[in-house]
Amino acid sequence: MSPTLRINAERLNSTLQSTCTQWGALSAPSTGMCRLTLSKEDKETRDWLVDECKALGCQVKIDQMGNIFAIRAGSAKDRLPIGMGSHMDTQPAGGRYDGILGVQAALEVLRTLHENKIETNCPIALIDWTNEEGARFPGAMMASGVWSTKSSTPLEACWATQDKEGTLMKDALQEIGYLGDTSCDYKENGLECHFELHIEQGPLLEKEGKAVGVVTAVQGMKWYAIRVDGVEGHSGTTPMPERSDALVTASRLITAVRDTALKTGLGFATVGVINSDTASQATIPAGVDFIIDIRCSTDEFVDQLATRILKAFDSIIEEEKNGTTYKIKRTWGLPESKFHPRCIDTVREVALQEVGEDQVMDMRSNAGHDSAWTSRVCPTSMIFVPSKDGISHNPNEYTSPEHCALGAQIMLQSVLSYDERVGKGEY
Amino acid sequence: MSPTLRINAERLNSTLQSTCTQWGALSAPSTGMCRLTLSKEDKETRDWLVDECKALGCQVKIDQMGNIFAIRAGSAKDRLPIGMGSHMDTQPAGGRYDGILGVQAALEVLRTLHENKIETNCPIALIDWTNEEGARFPGAMMASGVWSTKSSTPLEACWATQDKEGTLMKDALQEIGYLGDTSCDYKENGLECHFELHIEQGPLLEKEGKAVGVVTAVQGMKWYAIRVDGVEGHSGTTPMPERSDALVTASRLITAVRDTALKTGLGFATVGVINSDTASQATIPAGVDFIIDIRCSTDEFVDQLATRILKAFDSIIEEEKNGTTYKIKRTWGLPESKFHPRCIDTVREVALQEVGEDQVMDMRSNAGHDSAWTSRVCPTSMIFVPSKDGISHNPNEYTSPEHCALGAQIMLQSVLSYDERVGKGEY
C-alpha cells in the first residue's frame, strides 16, 4: 500500500461533470440525466470510456451482455483482476452520481496508477455493468446478474427482453456495437474481488453526519406484477353501485401497499408503474396493471411484507364485492446479500485511516447494486458516500465534489490494500 | 304519414353487420369495433356511405369538420332538411351499435323512401357527425358542437386538437379527404329538426321490459383534468414516512371520486384515464395525471358533485400531510339538454302506434349525444332501443336485430309524421 498516493479530485469531478453534460443531460437548469442503457448517449459514453482506458494501456474486453472490462495488467500472471465496477446508465429522469460516480472513480484510480507507474500484483479492472437500472429493459442489475448467476438470470432470456418500442436487448447491444464475444460468466471471465463506490441514495449518512459508509449487506428485493380485471362500461350510463371498475380497485390496492409497509415497518413497498387499458375518458376501465417493488433487510421480511400486502388485497376485494379480481406474478427478485469480511474490513480500515472514526459507519444498502450479484461469486463490498437530502432517481440527486473525491481515494487505497495482501499470500 | 310503409329489417341488419365486419372490427370471435374517428377504417366507411347515398339520388355535402350531410330533396323548396343524425366512429374497444345504428337506420330510411318513391315536403338528411366519441381527438361530440355552438366549441380550436401521435385534427380531416367546404354552422347549413336513433347504453329499458325509450333530455356533464405532484425518489431508500408519493395520493383521490358519487347519489363520477410520469419500477412517482368525468341529471347536480369531490380531495391532502398537491382544470363540458316537445311528441306518438303503451317509456339520456348539441339550435329528440345488460363502450355491446329494426321503423315514421305536419303548416 502506498499511503501517500492520491487520486486527482479535480480531474475526477471535472471528467464526471463534463461527460454528463455531453451525453444524456436533461435540459438546463436541471442537472438531471436521461442516459438509458444501450441508447445513443450510452454508446457515446461507452466509446469515450473505452478510448480513455486504452490510452492508459488497458486491455478492454466486451462480453455478451455488453459489460465493459478494462484491465490494467499486474505482475502476478496467475491472479484474476481486482474489480472496480458500477454502471453508467441512468433512470429516465435520474442524476449524475448514481452508478456514474463508481465508474468515473474507477477510471480516476486507473489514471492515478498509470501516471504514478504503480505496479500491482493483481490486474486491476474497471467494469461498466450493462443495464443496472432496468429502466429501459425490465430487470435491474441485469448484466451483473447474468455474469454471476446464469441459472437465475439466463443470458438468452435477458437478450430476449424488449423495451417499450419492442426492441430486443440483443439487437440493441448489436446496434451500438457492444454485443461482445467474451463470455458473460464469472467462471470464464472472473474477478479476484469486486469493490464498488456508490452514492448512498438515502438520508442516513447525512443524518448521522458521516462521510463514508462501509457497506456490509444489501437488502432483499422482489417485484410483483399485479393485474386487476373488471368490466368495461360507459361512464354515463352504468349505475355507480353496479360497476366493476378496475381502476377504483387498483387505487385501493395501491393505497394498501403503502399503508401495509408503513404499518408493519417491515421495509419498503412502492408502486412506481401503473397502466390502464382504457384511453377513453368516458369508459370505466376494464383492466389495470401495476408493479409492486418490495425491499426489506432480509428475504424473510420481504416475504412477510408481501404476504401482509396480499392479505390486505384480499380484504379489499372481499369488501368491494364489485366483481373485480386480481392476478399476481413474481417478475424479478434479488435475494439479500451479505458482503465479504475481507472486502468489508479492507474498506473500513482504509476509510478510518483516511477520515477517522467520527466520519465512518457500517451500514446496509437499501438499494440494489451490481455488487449484490458479484458478492455471490467473489468477495465484494461497497463504499457509500452521502446523498444530499437522501434524494436519488431524481434530477436533484447531488453528492459534493469533496465526497466524490473521498470515495475515489478510498477505492484507490482499498484496491492497493487488497492487492498488497494478495502479494503477501494472505488472500 | 304512410302507416303501411316499413323499413327492410333484414337489409338494415345485414348492412350494419357487414360494414362493421369490413371496417374496424376487432379480431374474431369478438364482435367489438375499433373505428377511431378519421382513421383509415372511418374513411372507408365514409366513402361507402357517401356512395350509397349518392346512388339514392342524395346530394352530399361535407362540412369543415368532416360532417357528412346526405340530403334527399323534398317538394317544399323553402324548408330545411329534417335531420337523422348520429356517428360512425367508435371507442378503441367499442361495439357495433353505439352511433353506428343511428346512421345505418338513417340510410335504411333513405333507401325505403327511395324504393317507395315517397315524396316529402321537407328535404330529408342523413348526417354522420364527426368525432362523437372524442376517443382519438379529445372532446366528445366535437363536430356537432361546432355546428351548433361555435362560441363554446370554436372551429379553429377543434382543428388544432391533436391525437396521441401529435396529428392535428385538421390534417387528419385533410388526409382522408373529408375537410369540406360547407360551413360547419347551423346558421349556414341548418336543419328543420334533428332525430337520432341510439342504443340506450344503460340497463333501464331492459329492466323495465320496454322496447323503446322516448328521450326527453340529456344529463349535464363536465370533465376535470387533475394533476397530482409529489417528489420523485428511490423506492429502496426513501423512508416510507418521508415519501411524497404522487401515485398513492392519486389512488386515494380516485377512490374518493367513486365513493363521493356513491354516497351522495348525485350522479355518475368516473376516472377512465390515468398516467404516471414514471416508467421505472424503482422510482416513487413524482407526478400523476387523471381525468374525472362527472354526469348528473342537471347542471346544478354536476356542480354539487364536483364540489363534494374536491372537498373530499382536500381532506385527503390534509390527512396525508406528505407534501403532495393537486391542480384541477376544467377540460370539457356539455350542459344539460332538454329536448323539444314537438319532436318528443312525434317519437312518442309513433312508438305507441308501433308497439303500444306497454313497450314505451319516457326517459332521459345519461350519455352525451350529438342531439344534445343540435337541441340547442333546432327541435330535437331521440329514440332509444335496449342495450343487452346495459353494456356499452365494450366489445360485448349488443342490441337485437328486432330492436334495431324497430328503432329504424320509428325513425322512418317520425320523420314522415314531422314532415306531414310541416306540410299542413302546423310546424
JSON list of C-alpha atoms in Angstrom, two decimals, chain A residues 126-276:
[
{"chain": "A", "resi": 126, "resn": "LEU", "atom": "CA", "xyz": [-12.69, -1.15, -14.31]},
{"chain": "A", "resi": 127, "resn": "ILE", "atom": "CA", "xyz": [-16.13, -2.62, -15.04]},
{"chain": "A", "resi": 128, "resn": "ASP", "atom": "CA", "xyz": [-19.13, -0.86, -16.54]},
{"chain": "A", "resi": 129, "resn": "TRP", "atom": "CA", "xyz": [-22.09, -3.20, -15.91]},
{"chain": "A", "resi": 130, "resn": "THR", "atom": "CA", "xyz": [-24.88, -3.01, -18.52]},
{"chain": "A", "resi": 131, "resn": "ASN", "atom": "CA", "xyz": [-28.49, -2.14, -17.61]},
{"chain": "A", "resi": 132, "resn": "GLU", "atom": "CA", "xyz": [-28.16, -1.76, -13.88]},
{"chain": "A", "resi": 133, "resn": "GLU", "atom": "CA", "xyz": [-31.25, 0.43, -13.75]},
{"chain": "A", "resi": 134, "resn": "GLY", "atom": "CA", "xyz": [-33.62, -1.87, -15.60]},
{"chain": "A", "resi": 135, "resn": "ALA", "atom": "CA", "xyz": [-35.35, 1.32, -16.71]},
{"chain": "A", "resi": 136, "resn": "ARG", "atom": "CA", "xyz": [-35.28, 0.60, -20.45]},
{"chain": "A", "resi": 137, "resn": "PHE", "atom": "CA", "xyz": [-35.13, -3.21, -20.44]},
{"chain": "A", "resi": 138, "resn": "PRO", "atom": "CA", "xyz": [-37.05, -4.54, -17.42]},
{"chain": "A", "resi": 139, "resn": "GLY", "atom": "CA", "xyz": [-34.82, -6.29, -14.89]},
{"chain": "A", "resi": 140, "resn": "ALA", "atom": "CA", "xyz": [-32.49, -4.22, -12.75]},
{"chain": "A", "resi": 141, "resn": "MET", "atom": "CA", "xyz": [-28.80, -5.26, -12.30]},
{"chain": "A", "resi": 142, "resn": "MET", "atom": "CA", "xyz": [-29.38, -7.44, -15.29]},
{"chain": "A", "resi": 143, "resn": "ALA", "atom": "CA", "xyz": [-25.92, -7.95, -16.76]},
{"chain": "A", "resi": 144, "resn": "SER", "atom": "CA", "xyz": [-24.10, -8.45, -13.45]},
{"chain": "A", "resi": 145, "resn": "GLY", "atom": "CA", "xyz": [-26.86, -10.97, -12.74]},
{"chain": "A", "resi": 146, "resn": "VAL", "atom": "CA", "xyz": [-26.04, -12.93, -15.89]},
{"chain": "A", "resi": 147, "resn": "TRP", "atom": "CA", "xyz": [-22.31, -12.76, -15.12]},
{"chain": "A", "resi": 148, "resn": "SER", "atom": "CA", "xyz": [-22.82, -14.03, -11.55]},
{"chain": "A", "resi": 149, "resn": "THR", "atom": "CA", "xyz": [-25.72, -16.46, -11.67]},
{"chain": "A", "resi": 150, "resn": "LYS", "atom": "CA", "xyz": [-26.68, -17.63, -15.12]},
{"chain": "A", "resi": 151, "resn": "SER", "atom": "CA", "xyz": [-29.05, -20.15, -13.54]},
{"chain": "A", "resi": 152, "resn": "SER", "atom": "CA", "xyz": [-31.34, -17.46, -12.12]},
{"chain": "A", "resi": 153, "resn": "THR", "atom": "CA", "xyz": [-30.64, -14.81, -14.81]},
{"chain": "A", "resi": 154, "resn": "PRO", "atom": "CA", "xyz": [-30.22, -16.68, -18.10]},
{"chain": "A", "resi": 155, "resn": "LEU", "atom": "CA", "xyz": [-28.37, -14.93, -20.93]},
{"chain": "A", "resi": 156, "resn": "GLU", "atom": "CA", "xyz": [-30.91, -15.85, -23.60]},
{"chain": "A", "resi": 157, "resn": "ALA", "atom": "CA", "xyz": [-33.84, -14.60, -21.52]},
{"chain": "A", "resi": 158, "resn": "CYS", "atom": "CA", "xyz": [-32.08, -11.25, -21.00]},
{"chain": "A", "resi": 159, "resn": "TRP", "atom": "CA", "xyz": [-31.26, -10.93, -24.69]},
{"chain": "A", "resi": 160, "resn": "ALA", "atom": "CA", "xyz": [-34.95, -11.52, -25.41]},
{"chain": "A", "resi": 161, "resn": "THR", "atom": "CA", "xyz": [-36.27, -8.74, -23.14]},
{"chain": "A", "resi": 162, "resn": "GLN", "atom": "CA", "xyz": [-37.84, -5.86, -25.01]},
{"chain": "A", "resi": 163, "resn": "ASP", "atom": "CA", "xyz": [-38.01, -2.15, -24.43]},
{"chain": "A", "resi": 164, "resn": "LYS", "atom": "CA", "xyz": [-41.28, -0.23, -24.83]},
{"chain": "A", "resi": 165, "resn": "GLU", "atom": "CA", "xyz": [-40.69, 0.13, -28.57]},
{"chain": "A", "resi": 166, "resn": "GLY", "atom": "CA", "xyz": [-40.35, -3.64, -28.87]},
{"chain": "A", "resi": 167, "resn": "THR", "atom": "CA", "xyz": [-36.56, -3.59, -29.47]},
{"chain": "A", "resi": 168, "resn": "LEU", "atom": "CA", "xyz": [-34.86, -6.77, -28.29]},
{"chain": "A", "resi": 169, "resn": "MET", "atom": "CA", "xyz": [-31.96, -6.23, -25.90]},
{"chain": "A", "resi": 170, "resn": "LYS", "atom": "CA", "xyz": [-29.69, -8.36, -28.10]},
{"chain": "A", "resi": 171, "resn": "ASP", "atom": "CA", "xyz": [-30.48, -6.16, -31.10]},
{"chain": "A", "resi": 172, "resn": "ALA", "atom": "CA", "xyz": [-29.86, -3.02, -29.03]},
{"chain": "A", "resi": 173, "resn": "LEU", "atom": "CA", "xyz": [-26.45, -4.40, -27.98]},
{"chain": "A", "resi": 174, "resn": "GLN", "atom": "CA", "xyz": [-25.57, -5.18, -31.57]},
{"chain": "A", "resi": 175, "resn": "GLU", "atom": "CA", "xyz": [-26.79, -1.87, -32.87]},
{"chain": "A", "resi": 176, "resn": "ILE", "atom": "CA", "xyz": [-24.46, 0.16, -30.64]},
{"chain": "A", "resi": 177, "resn": "GLY", "atom": "CA", "xyz": [-21.56, -2.26, -31.20]},
{"chain": "A", "resi": 178, "resn": "TYR", "atom": "CA", "xyz": [-21.47, -3.73, -27.70]},
{"chain": "A", "resi": 179, "resn": "LEU", "atom": "CA", "xyz": [-22.53, -7.33, -28.28]},
{"chain": "A", "resi": 180, "resn": "GLY", "atom": "CA", "xyz": [-19.11, -8.73, -27.34]},
{"chain": "A", "resi": 181, "resn": "ASP", "atom": "CA", "xyz": [-17.50, -12.14, -27.68]},
{"chain": "A", "resi": 182, "resn": "THR", "atom": "CA", "xyz": [-16.26, -12.53, -24.11]},
{"chain": "A", "resi": 183, "resn": "SER", "atom": "CA", "xyz": [-18.35, -14.98, -22.15]},
{"chain": "A", "resi": 184, "resn": "CYS", "atom": "CA", "xyz": [-20.66, -13.23, -19.66]},
{"chain": "A", "resi": 185, "resn": "ASP", "atom": "CA", "xyz": [-19.80, -15.68, -16.92]},
{"chain": "A", "resi": 186, "resn": "TYR", "atom": "CA", "xyz": [-17.59, -15.23, -13.85]},
{"chain": "A", "resi": 187, "resn": "LYS", "atom": "CA", "xyz": [-16.27, -18.76, -14.41]},
{"chain": "A", "resi": 188, "resn": "GLU", "atom": "CA", "xyz": [-14.68, -17.78, -17.69]},
{"chain": "A", "resi": 189, "resn": "ASN", "atom": "CA", "xyz": [-14.02, -14.08, -17.12]},
{"chain": "A", "resi": 190, "resn": "GLY", "atom": "CA", "xyz": [-13.66, -13.86, -13.37]},
{"chain": "A", "resi": 191, "resn": "LEU", "atom": "CA", "xyz": [-12.57, -11.34, -10.73]},
{"chain": "A", "resi": 192, "resn": "GLU", "atom": "CA", "xyz": [-10.41, -11.70, -7.65]},
{"chain": "A", "resi": 193, "resn": "CYS", "atom": "CA", "xyz": [-12.89, -9.49, -5.80]},
{"chain": "A", "resi": 194, "resn": "HIS", "atom": "CA", "xyz": [-15.25, -6.58, -6.53]},
{"chain": "A", "resi": 195, "resn": "PHE", "atom": "CA", "xyz": [-15.33, -3.12, -4.96]},
{"chain": "A", "resi": 196, "resn": "GLU", "atom": "CA", "xyz": [-17.99, -0.57, -5.79]},
{"chain": "A", "resi": 197, "resn": "LEU", "atom": "CA", "xyz": [-18.15, 3.10, -4.88]},
{"chain": "A", "resi": 198, "resn": "HIS", "atom": "CA", "xyz": [-21.72, 4.39, -4.93]},
{"chain": "A", "resi": 199, "resn": "ILE", "atom": "CA", "xyz": [-23.80, 7.22, -3.56]},
{"chain": "A", "resi": 200, "resn": "GLU", "atom": "CA", "xyz": [-25.94, 6.15, -0.62]},
{"chain": "A", "resi": 201, "resn": "GLN", "atom": "CA", "xyz": [-29.22, 7.19, -2.29]},
{"chain": "A", "resi": 202, "resn": "GLY", "atom": "CA", "xyz": [-30.73, 7.54, 1.17]},
{"chain": "A", "resi": 203, "resn": "PRO", "atom": "CA", "xyz": [-30.51, 10.02, 4.06]},
{"chain": "A", "resi": 204, "resn": "LEU", "atom": "CA", "xyz": [-28.62, 8.05, 6.73]},
{"chain": "A", "resi": 205, "resn": "LEU", "atom": "CA", "xyz": [-25.02, 9.24, 6.27]},
{"chain": "A", "resi": 206, "resn": "GLU", "atom": "CA", "xyz": [-26.16, 12.85, 6.12]},
{"chain": "A", "resi": 207, "resn": "LYS", "atom": "CA", "xyz": [-28.37, 12.41, 9.18]},
{"chain": "A", "resi": 208, "resn": "GLU", "atom": "CA", "xyz": [-25.56, 10.80, 11.17]},
{"chain": "A", "resi": 209, "resn": "GLY", "atom": "CA", "xyz": [-23.01, 13.36, 9.97]},
{"chain": "A", "resi": 210, "resn": "LYS", "atom": "CA", "xyz": [-20.77, 10.70, 8.41]},
{"chain": "A", "resi": 211, "resn": "ALA", "atom": "CA", "xyz": [-18.73, 10.95, 5.20]},
{"chain": "A", "resi": 212, "resn": "VAL", "atom": "CA", "xyz": [-18.28, 7.25, 4.44]},
{"chain": "A", "resi": 213, "resn": "GLY", "atom": "CA", "xyz": [-20.50, 4.19, 4.70]},
{"chain": "A", "resi": 214, "resn": "VAL", "atom": "CA", "xyz": [-18.84, 0.77, 4.85]},
{"chain": "A", "resi": 215, "resn": "VAL", "atom": "CA", "xyz": [-21.49, -1.41, 3.23]},
{"chain": "A", "resi": 216, "resn": "THR", "atom": "CA", "xyz": [-21.89, -4.84, 4.78]},
{"chain": "A", "resi": 217, "resn": "ALA", "atom": "CA", "xyz": [-25.02, -6.12, 3.04]},
{"chain": "A", "resi": 218, "resn": "VAL", "atom": "CA", "xyz": [-27.76, -5.36, 0.52]},
{"chain": "A", "resi": 219, "resn": "GLN", "atom": "CA", "xyz": [-31.40, -5.81, 1.36]},
{"chain": "A", "resi": 220, "resn": "GLY", "atom": "CA", "xyz": [-33.55, -8.37, -0.41]},
{"chain": "A", "resi": 221, "resn": "MET", "atom": "CA", "xyz": [-36.00, -7.28, -3.08]},
{"chain": "A", "resi": 222, "resn": "LYS", "atom": "CA", "xyz": [-38.86, -8.68, -5.04]},
{"chain": "A", "resi": 223, "resn": "TRP", "atom": "CA", "xyz": [-41.10, -7.25, -7.74]},
{"chain": "A", "resi": 224, "resn": "TYR", "atom": "CA", "xyz": [-44.67, -8.38, -8.28]},
{"chain": "A", "resi": 225, "resn": "ALA", "atom": "CA", "xyz": [-46.76, -7.59, -11.36]},
{"chain": "A", "resi": 226, "resn": "ILE", "atom": "CA", "xyz": [-50.42, -7.13, -10.47]},
{"chain": "A", "resi": 227, "resn": "ARG", "atom": "CA", "xyz": [-53.25, -7.27, -12.98]},
{"chain": "A", "resi": 228, "resn": "VAL", "atom": "CA", "xyz": [-56.68, -6.07, -11.88]},
{"chain": "A", "resi": 229, "resn": "ASP", "atom": "CA", "xyz": [-59.63, -7.10, -14.05]},
{"chain": "A", "resi": 230, "resn": "GLY", "atom": "CA", "xyz": [-63.08, -5.53, -14.08]},
{"chain": "A", "resi": 231, "resn": "VAL", "atom": "CA", "xyz": [-65.74, -4.85, -16.69]},
{"chain": "A", "resi": 232, "resn": "GLU", "atom": "CA", "xyz": [-65.59, -2.01, -19.20]},
{"chain": "A", "resi": 233, "resn": "GLY", "atom": "CA", "xyz": [-68.64, 0.20, -19.32]},
{"chain": "A", "resi": 234, "resn": "HIS", "atom": "CA", "xyz": [-69.97, 3.61, -20.24]},
{"chain": "A", "resi": 235, "resn": "SER", "atom": "CA", "xyz": [-69.14, 6.29, -17.69]},
{"chain": "A", "resi": 236, "resn": "GLY", "atom": "CA", "xyz": [-72.50, 7.99, -18.11]},
{"chain": "A", "resi": 237, "resn": "THR", "atom": "CA", "xyz": [-74.88, 5.06, -18.01]},
{"chain": "A", "resi": 238, "resn": "THR", "atom": "CA", "xyz": [-73.50, 2.27, -15.82]},
{"chain": "A", "resi": 239, "resn": "PRO", "atom": "CA", "xyz": [-75.09, 2.77, -12.39]},
{"chain": "A", "resi": 240, "resn": "MET", "atom": "CA", "xyz": [-72.47, 3.54, -9.70]},
{"chain": "A", "resi": 241, "resn": "PRO", "atom": "CA", "xyz": [-73.39, 0.56, -7.47]},
{"chain": "A", "resi": 242, "resn": "GLU", "atom": "CA", "xyz": [-73.23, -1.89, -10.40]},
{"chain": "A", "resi": 243, "resn": "ARG", "atom": "CA", "xyz": [-69.76, -1.01, -11.62]},
{"chain": "A", "resi": 244, "resn": "SER", "atom": "CA", "xyz": [-66.83, -3.36, -11.78]},
{"chain": "A", "resi": 245, "resn": "ASP", "atom": "CA", "xyz": [-64.24, -0.59, -12.05]},
{"chain": "A", "resi": 246, "resn": "ALA", "atom": "CA", "xyz": [-60.68, -1.95, -12.29]},
{"chain": "A", "resi": 247, "resn": "LEU", "atom": "CA", "xyz": [-59.10, 1.43, -11.59]},
{"chain": "A", "resi": 248, "resn": "VAL", "atom": "CA", "xyz": [-61.02, 2.05, -8.38]},
{"chain": "A", "resi": 249, "resn": "THR", "atom": "CA", "xyz": [-59.99, -1.39, -7.12]},
{"chain": "A", "resi": 250, "resn": "ALA", "atom": "CA", "xyz": [-56.38, -0.84, -8.25]},
{"chain": "A", "resi": 251, "resn": "SER", "atom": "CA", "xyz": [-56.37, 2.52, -6.45]},
{"chain": "A", "resi": 252, "resn": "ARG", "atom": "CA", "xyz": [-57.44, 0.88, -3.22]},
{"chain": "A", "resi": 253, "resn": "LEU", "atom": "CA", "xyz": [-54.77, -1.82, -3.63]},
{"chain": "A", "resi": 254, "resn": "ILE", "atom": "CA", "xyz": [-52.03, 0.75, -4.30]},
{"chain": "A", "resi": 255, "resn": "THR", "atom": "CA", "xyz": [-53.03, 2.66, -1.20]},
{"chain": "A", "resi": 256, "resn": "ALA", "atom": "CA", "xyz": [-52.91, -0.63, 0.74]},
{"chain": "A", "resi": 257, "resn": "VAL", "atom": "CA", "xyz": [-49.35, -1.32, -0.48]},
{"chain": "A", "resi": 258, "resn": "ARG", "atom": "CA", "xyz": [-48.16, 1.91, 1.12]},
{"chain": "A", "resi": 259, "resn": "ASP", "atom": "CA", "xyz": [-50.32, 1.55, 4.23]},
{"chain": "A", "resi": 260, "resn": "THR", "atom": "CA", "xyz": [-49.15, -2.01, 4.90]},
{"chain": "A", "resi": 261, "resn": "ALA", "atom": "CA", "xyz": [-45.46, -1.08, 4.59]},
{"chain": "A", "resi": 262, "resn": "LEU", "atom": "CA", "xyz": [-46.00, 1.89, 6.91]},
{"chain": "A", "resi": 263, "resn": "LYS", "atom": "CA", "xyz": [-47.99, -0.07, 9.46]},
{"chain": "A", "resi": 264, "resn": "THR", "atom": "CA", "xyz": [-45.82, -3.18, 9.66]},
{"chain": "A", "resi": 265, "resn": "GLY", "atom": "CA", "xyz": [-42.48, -1.36, 9.49]},
{"chain": "A", "resi": 266, "resn": "LEU", "atom": "CA", "xyz": [-41.07, -4.43, 7.72]},
{"chain": "A", "resi": 267, "resn": "GLY", "atom": "CA", "xyz": [-39.47, -2.49, 4.90]},
{"chain": "A", "resi": 268, "resn": "PHE", "atom": "CA", "xyz": [-40.21, -0.56, 1.72]},
{"chain": "A", "resi": 269, "resn": "ALA", "atom": "CA", "xyz": [-43.13, -1.15, -0.67]},
{"chain": "A", "resi": 270, "resn": "THR", "atom": "CA", "xyz": [-43.68, 1.04, -3.70]},
{"chain": "A", "resi": 271, "resn": "VAL", "atom": "CA", "xyz": [-45.83, 1.15, -6.80]},
{"chain": "A", "resi": 272, "resn": "GLY", "atom": "CA", "xyz": [-43.91, 3.03, -9.48]},
{"chain": "A", "resi": 273, "resn": "VAL", "atom": "CA", "xyz": [-45.61, 1.98, -12.69]},
{"chain": "A", "resi": 274, "resn": "ILE", "atom": "CA", "xyz": [-49.33, 1.91, -13.49]},
{"chain": "A", "resi": 275, "resn": "ASN", "atom": "CA", "xyz": [-51.13, 1.37, -16.79]},
{"chain": "A", "resi": 276, "resn": "SER", "atom": "CA", "xyz": [-54.85, 1.37, -17.51]}
]
